[in-house]
mmCIF file of C-alpha atoms in Angstrom:
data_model
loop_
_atom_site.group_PDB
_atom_site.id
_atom_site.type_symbol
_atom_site.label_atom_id
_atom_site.label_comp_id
_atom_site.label_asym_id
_atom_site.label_seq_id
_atom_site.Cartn_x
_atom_site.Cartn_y
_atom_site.Cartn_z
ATOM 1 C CA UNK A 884 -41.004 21.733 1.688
ATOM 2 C CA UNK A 885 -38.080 21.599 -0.740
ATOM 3 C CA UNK A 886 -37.542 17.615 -1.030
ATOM 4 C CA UNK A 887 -34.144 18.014 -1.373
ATOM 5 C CA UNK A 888 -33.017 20.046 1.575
ATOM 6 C CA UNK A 889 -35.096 18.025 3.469
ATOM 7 C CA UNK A 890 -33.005 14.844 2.689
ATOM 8 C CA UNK A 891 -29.549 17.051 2.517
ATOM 9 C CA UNK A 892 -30.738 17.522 6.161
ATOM 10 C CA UNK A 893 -31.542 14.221 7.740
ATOM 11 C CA UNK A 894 -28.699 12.789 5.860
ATOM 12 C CA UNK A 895 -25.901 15.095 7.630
ATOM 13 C CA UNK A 896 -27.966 14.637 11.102
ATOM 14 C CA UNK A 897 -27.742 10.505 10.678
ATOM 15 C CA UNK A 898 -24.109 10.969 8.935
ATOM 16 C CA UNK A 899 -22.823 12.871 12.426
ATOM 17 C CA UNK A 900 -24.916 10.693 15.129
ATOM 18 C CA UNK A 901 -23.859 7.609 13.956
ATOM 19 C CA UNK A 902 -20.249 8.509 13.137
ATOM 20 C CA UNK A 903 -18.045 7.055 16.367
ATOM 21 C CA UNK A 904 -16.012 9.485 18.565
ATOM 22 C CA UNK A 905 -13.324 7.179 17.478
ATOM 23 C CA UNK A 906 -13.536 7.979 13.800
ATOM 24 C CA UNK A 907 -11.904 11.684 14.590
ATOM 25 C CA UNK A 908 -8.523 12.188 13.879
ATOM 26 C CA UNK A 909 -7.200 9.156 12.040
ATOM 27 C CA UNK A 910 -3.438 8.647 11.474
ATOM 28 C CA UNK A 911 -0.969 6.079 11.191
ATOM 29 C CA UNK A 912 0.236 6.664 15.309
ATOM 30 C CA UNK A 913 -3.757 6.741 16.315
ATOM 31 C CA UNK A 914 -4.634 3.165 14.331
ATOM 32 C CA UNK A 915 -1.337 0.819 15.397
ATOM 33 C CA UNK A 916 -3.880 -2.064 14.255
ATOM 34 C CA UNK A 917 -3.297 -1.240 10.797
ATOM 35 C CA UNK A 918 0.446 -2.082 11.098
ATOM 36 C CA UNK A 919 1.063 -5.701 11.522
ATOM 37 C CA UNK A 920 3.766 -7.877 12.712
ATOM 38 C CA UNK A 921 5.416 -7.580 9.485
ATOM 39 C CA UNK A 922 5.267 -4.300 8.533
ATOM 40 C CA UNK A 923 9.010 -3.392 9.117
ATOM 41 C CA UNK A 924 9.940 -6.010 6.748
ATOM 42 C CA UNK A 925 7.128 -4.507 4.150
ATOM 43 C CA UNK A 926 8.460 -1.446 4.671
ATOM 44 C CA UNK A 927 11.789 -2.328 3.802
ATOM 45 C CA UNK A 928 10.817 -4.477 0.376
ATOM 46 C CA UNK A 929 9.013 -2.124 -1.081
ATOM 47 C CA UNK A 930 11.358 0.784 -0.397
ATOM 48 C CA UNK A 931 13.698 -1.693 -2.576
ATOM 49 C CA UNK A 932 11.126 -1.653 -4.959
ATOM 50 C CA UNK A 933 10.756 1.460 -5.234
ATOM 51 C CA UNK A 934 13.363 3.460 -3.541
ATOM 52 C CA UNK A 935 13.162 7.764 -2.923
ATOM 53 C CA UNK A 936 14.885 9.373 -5.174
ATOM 54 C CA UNK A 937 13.827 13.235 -5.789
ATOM 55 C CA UNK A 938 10.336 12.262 -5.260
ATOM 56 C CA UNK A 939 9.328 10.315 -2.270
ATOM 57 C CA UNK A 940 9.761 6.454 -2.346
ATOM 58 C CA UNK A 941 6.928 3.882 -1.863
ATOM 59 C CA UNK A 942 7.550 3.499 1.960
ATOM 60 C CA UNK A 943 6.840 7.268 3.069
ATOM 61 C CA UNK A 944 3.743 6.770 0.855
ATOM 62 C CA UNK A 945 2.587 4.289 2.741
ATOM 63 C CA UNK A 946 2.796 1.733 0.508
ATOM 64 C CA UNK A 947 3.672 -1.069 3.015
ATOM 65 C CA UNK A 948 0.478 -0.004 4.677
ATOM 66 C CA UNK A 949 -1.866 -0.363 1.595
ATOM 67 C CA UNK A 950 -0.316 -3.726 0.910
ATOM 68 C CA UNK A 951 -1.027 -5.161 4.888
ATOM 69 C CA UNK A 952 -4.551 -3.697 4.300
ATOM 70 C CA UNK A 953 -5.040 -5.212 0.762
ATOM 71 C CA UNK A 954 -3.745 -8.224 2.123
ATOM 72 C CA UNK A 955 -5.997 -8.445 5.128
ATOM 73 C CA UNK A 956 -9.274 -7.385 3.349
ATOM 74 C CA UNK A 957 -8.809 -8.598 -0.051
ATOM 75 C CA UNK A 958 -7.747 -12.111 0.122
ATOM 76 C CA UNK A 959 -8.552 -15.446 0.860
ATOM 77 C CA UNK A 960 -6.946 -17.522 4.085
ATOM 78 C CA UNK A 961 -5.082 -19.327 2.220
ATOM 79 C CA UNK A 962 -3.737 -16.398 -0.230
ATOM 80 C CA UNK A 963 -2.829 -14.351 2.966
ATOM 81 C CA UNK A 964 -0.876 -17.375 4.385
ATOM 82 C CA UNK A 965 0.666 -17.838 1.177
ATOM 83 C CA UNK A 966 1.230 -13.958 1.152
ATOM 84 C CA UNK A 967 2.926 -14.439 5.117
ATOM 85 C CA UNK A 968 4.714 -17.520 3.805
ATOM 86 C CA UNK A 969 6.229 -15.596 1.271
ATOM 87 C CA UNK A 970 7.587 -12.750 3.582
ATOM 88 C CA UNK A 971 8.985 -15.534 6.259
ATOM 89 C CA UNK A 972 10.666 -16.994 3.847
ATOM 90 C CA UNK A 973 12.516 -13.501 2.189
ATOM 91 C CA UNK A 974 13.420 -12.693 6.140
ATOM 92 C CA UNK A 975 14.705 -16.224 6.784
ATOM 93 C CA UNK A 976 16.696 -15.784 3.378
ATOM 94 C CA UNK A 977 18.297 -12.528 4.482
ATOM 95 C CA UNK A 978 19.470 -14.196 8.000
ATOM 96 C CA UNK A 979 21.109 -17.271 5.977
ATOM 97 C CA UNK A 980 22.795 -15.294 3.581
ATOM 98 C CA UNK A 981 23.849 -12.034 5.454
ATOM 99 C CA UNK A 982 22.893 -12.703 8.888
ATOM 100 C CA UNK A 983 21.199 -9.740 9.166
ATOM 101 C CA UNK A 984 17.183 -9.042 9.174
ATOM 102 C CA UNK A 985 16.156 -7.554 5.472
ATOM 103 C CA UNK A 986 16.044 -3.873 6.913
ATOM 104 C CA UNK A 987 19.197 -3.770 7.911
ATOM 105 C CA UNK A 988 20.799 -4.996 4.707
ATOM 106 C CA UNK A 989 22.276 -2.397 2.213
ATOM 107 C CA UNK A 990 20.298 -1.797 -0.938
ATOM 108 C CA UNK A 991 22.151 -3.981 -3.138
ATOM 109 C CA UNK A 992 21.866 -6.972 -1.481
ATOM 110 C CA UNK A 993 18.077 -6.386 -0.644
ATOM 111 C CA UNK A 994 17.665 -5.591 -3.920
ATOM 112 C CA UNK A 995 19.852 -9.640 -4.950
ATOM 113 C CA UNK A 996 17.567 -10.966 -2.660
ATOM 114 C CA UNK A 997 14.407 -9.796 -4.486
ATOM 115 C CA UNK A 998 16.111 -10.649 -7.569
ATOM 116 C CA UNK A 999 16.446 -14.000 -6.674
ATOM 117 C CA UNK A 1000 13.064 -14.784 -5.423
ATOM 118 C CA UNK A 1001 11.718 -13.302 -9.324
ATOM 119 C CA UNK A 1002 14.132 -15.611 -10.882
ATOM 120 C CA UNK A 1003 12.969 -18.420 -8.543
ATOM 121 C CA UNK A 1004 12.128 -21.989 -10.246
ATOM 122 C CA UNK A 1005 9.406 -22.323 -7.421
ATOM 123 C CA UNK A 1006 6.075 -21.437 -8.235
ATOM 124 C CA UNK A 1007 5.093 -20.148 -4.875
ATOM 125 C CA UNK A 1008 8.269 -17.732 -4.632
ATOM 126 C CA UNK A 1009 7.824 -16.238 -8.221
ATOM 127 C CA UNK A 1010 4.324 -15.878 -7.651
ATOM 128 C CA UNK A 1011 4.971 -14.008 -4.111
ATOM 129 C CA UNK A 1012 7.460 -11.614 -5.799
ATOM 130 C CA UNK A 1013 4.643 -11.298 -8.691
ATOM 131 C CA UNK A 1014 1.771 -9.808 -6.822
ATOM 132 C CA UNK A 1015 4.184 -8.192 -4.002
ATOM 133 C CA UNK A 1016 5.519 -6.093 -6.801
ATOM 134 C CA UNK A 1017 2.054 -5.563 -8.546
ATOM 135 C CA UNK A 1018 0.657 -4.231 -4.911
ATOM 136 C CA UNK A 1019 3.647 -1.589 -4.594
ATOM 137 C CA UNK A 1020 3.003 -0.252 -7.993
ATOM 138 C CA UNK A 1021 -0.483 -0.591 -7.212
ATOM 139 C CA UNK A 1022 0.057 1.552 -4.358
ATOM 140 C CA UNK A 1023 2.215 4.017 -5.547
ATOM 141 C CA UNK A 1024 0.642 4.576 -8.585
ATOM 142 C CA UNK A 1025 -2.986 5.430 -6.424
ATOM 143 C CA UNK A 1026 -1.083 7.678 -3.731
ATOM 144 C CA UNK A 1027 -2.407 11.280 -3.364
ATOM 145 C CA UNK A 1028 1.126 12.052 -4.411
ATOM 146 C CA UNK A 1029 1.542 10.407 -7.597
ATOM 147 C CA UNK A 1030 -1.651 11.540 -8.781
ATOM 148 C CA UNK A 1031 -1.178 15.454 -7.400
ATOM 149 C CA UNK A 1032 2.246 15.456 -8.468
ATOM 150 C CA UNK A 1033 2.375 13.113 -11.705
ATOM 151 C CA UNK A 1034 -1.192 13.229 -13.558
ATOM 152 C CA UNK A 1035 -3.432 16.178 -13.410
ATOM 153 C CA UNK A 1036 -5.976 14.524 -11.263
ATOM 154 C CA UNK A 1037 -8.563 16.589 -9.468
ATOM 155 C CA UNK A 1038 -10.845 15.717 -6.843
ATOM 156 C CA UNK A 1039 -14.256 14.626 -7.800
ATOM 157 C CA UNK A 1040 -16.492 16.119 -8.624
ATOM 158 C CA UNK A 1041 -14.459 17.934 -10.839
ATOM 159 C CA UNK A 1042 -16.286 19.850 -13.889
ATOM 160 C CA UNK A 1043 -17.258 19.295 -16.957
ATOM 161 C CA UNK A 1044 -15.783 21.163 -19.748
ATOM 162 C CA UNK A 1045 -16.707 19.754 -23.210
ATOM 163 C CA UNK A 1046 -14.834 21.246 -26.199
ATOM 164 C CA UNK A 1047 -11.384 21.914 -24.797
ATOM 165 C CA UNK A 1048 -7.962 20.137 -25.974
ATOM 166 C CA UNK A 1049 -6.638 17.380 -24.129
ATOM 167 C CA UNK A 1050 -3.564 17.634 -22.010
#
């Protein structure tokens, strides 16, 4: 017997058993888990980041979502409560200065706000701003759109082609 077919074989009979009826289907309306108390305010800072133009800004990416994920799987306790921290204190910001939650705000002043937590003299804020703005353009710069629509990226396995001119 063939070796190869043999594993091809038990491999997609394991992969399909022990995949969970769950795992069908997956959206953003069929996982609400993956959106966390904070995501509205997510949402809105990095569609300040980086807002839609002609091409789609980083909120209907999803952008907000990759950062609560990165955030949640990818740090330490103390860097998410730091991260948290950091996002209380932009929405309690927004209430003292407008009186209004940082969605609701137009784009300039979201966009003071942010301004004035990267020119903060505290550590903590500048840092906040730092990496909030390094996982947007993280984000963005990974979505399926960016990379479709932006680079010539192909899905792997793409081929091979050895002598040809680069683009």
């Amino acid at each position: 017997m063939n070796r190869r077919s043999a594993l091809k074989n038990l491999s997609l009979v394991l992969g399909t058993t022990a995949l969970p009826n769950w795992a069908y289907q997956w959206n953003k309306q069929s996982l609400p888990a993956f959106q966390g108390p904070n995501s509205e305010l997510l949402g809105a800072i990095v569609n300040a980041i980086i807002p839609e133009t002609d091409s789609p800004g980083a909120k209907t990416i999803g952008a907000h979502l990759y950062i609560e994920r990165m955030v949640k799987d990818c740090m330490s306790q103390e860097d998410q409560q730091a991260f948290q921290n950091g996002l209380q204190k932009l929405a309690s910001w927004a209430n003292k200065n407008y009186q209004k939650a940082f969605p609701l705000l137009s784009s300039q002043e979201q966009i003071s706000l942010l301004t004035s937590l990267q020119n903060s003299t505290q550590p903590e804020e500048n840092q906040f701003f730092k990496r909030l703005k390094g996982l947007t353009i993280a984000s963005y710069l990974s979505s399926e759109y960016f990379l479709t629509q932006h680079r010539n990226y192909t899905m792997a396995p793409g081929f091979y082609h050895g002598c040809v001119p680069v683009q």
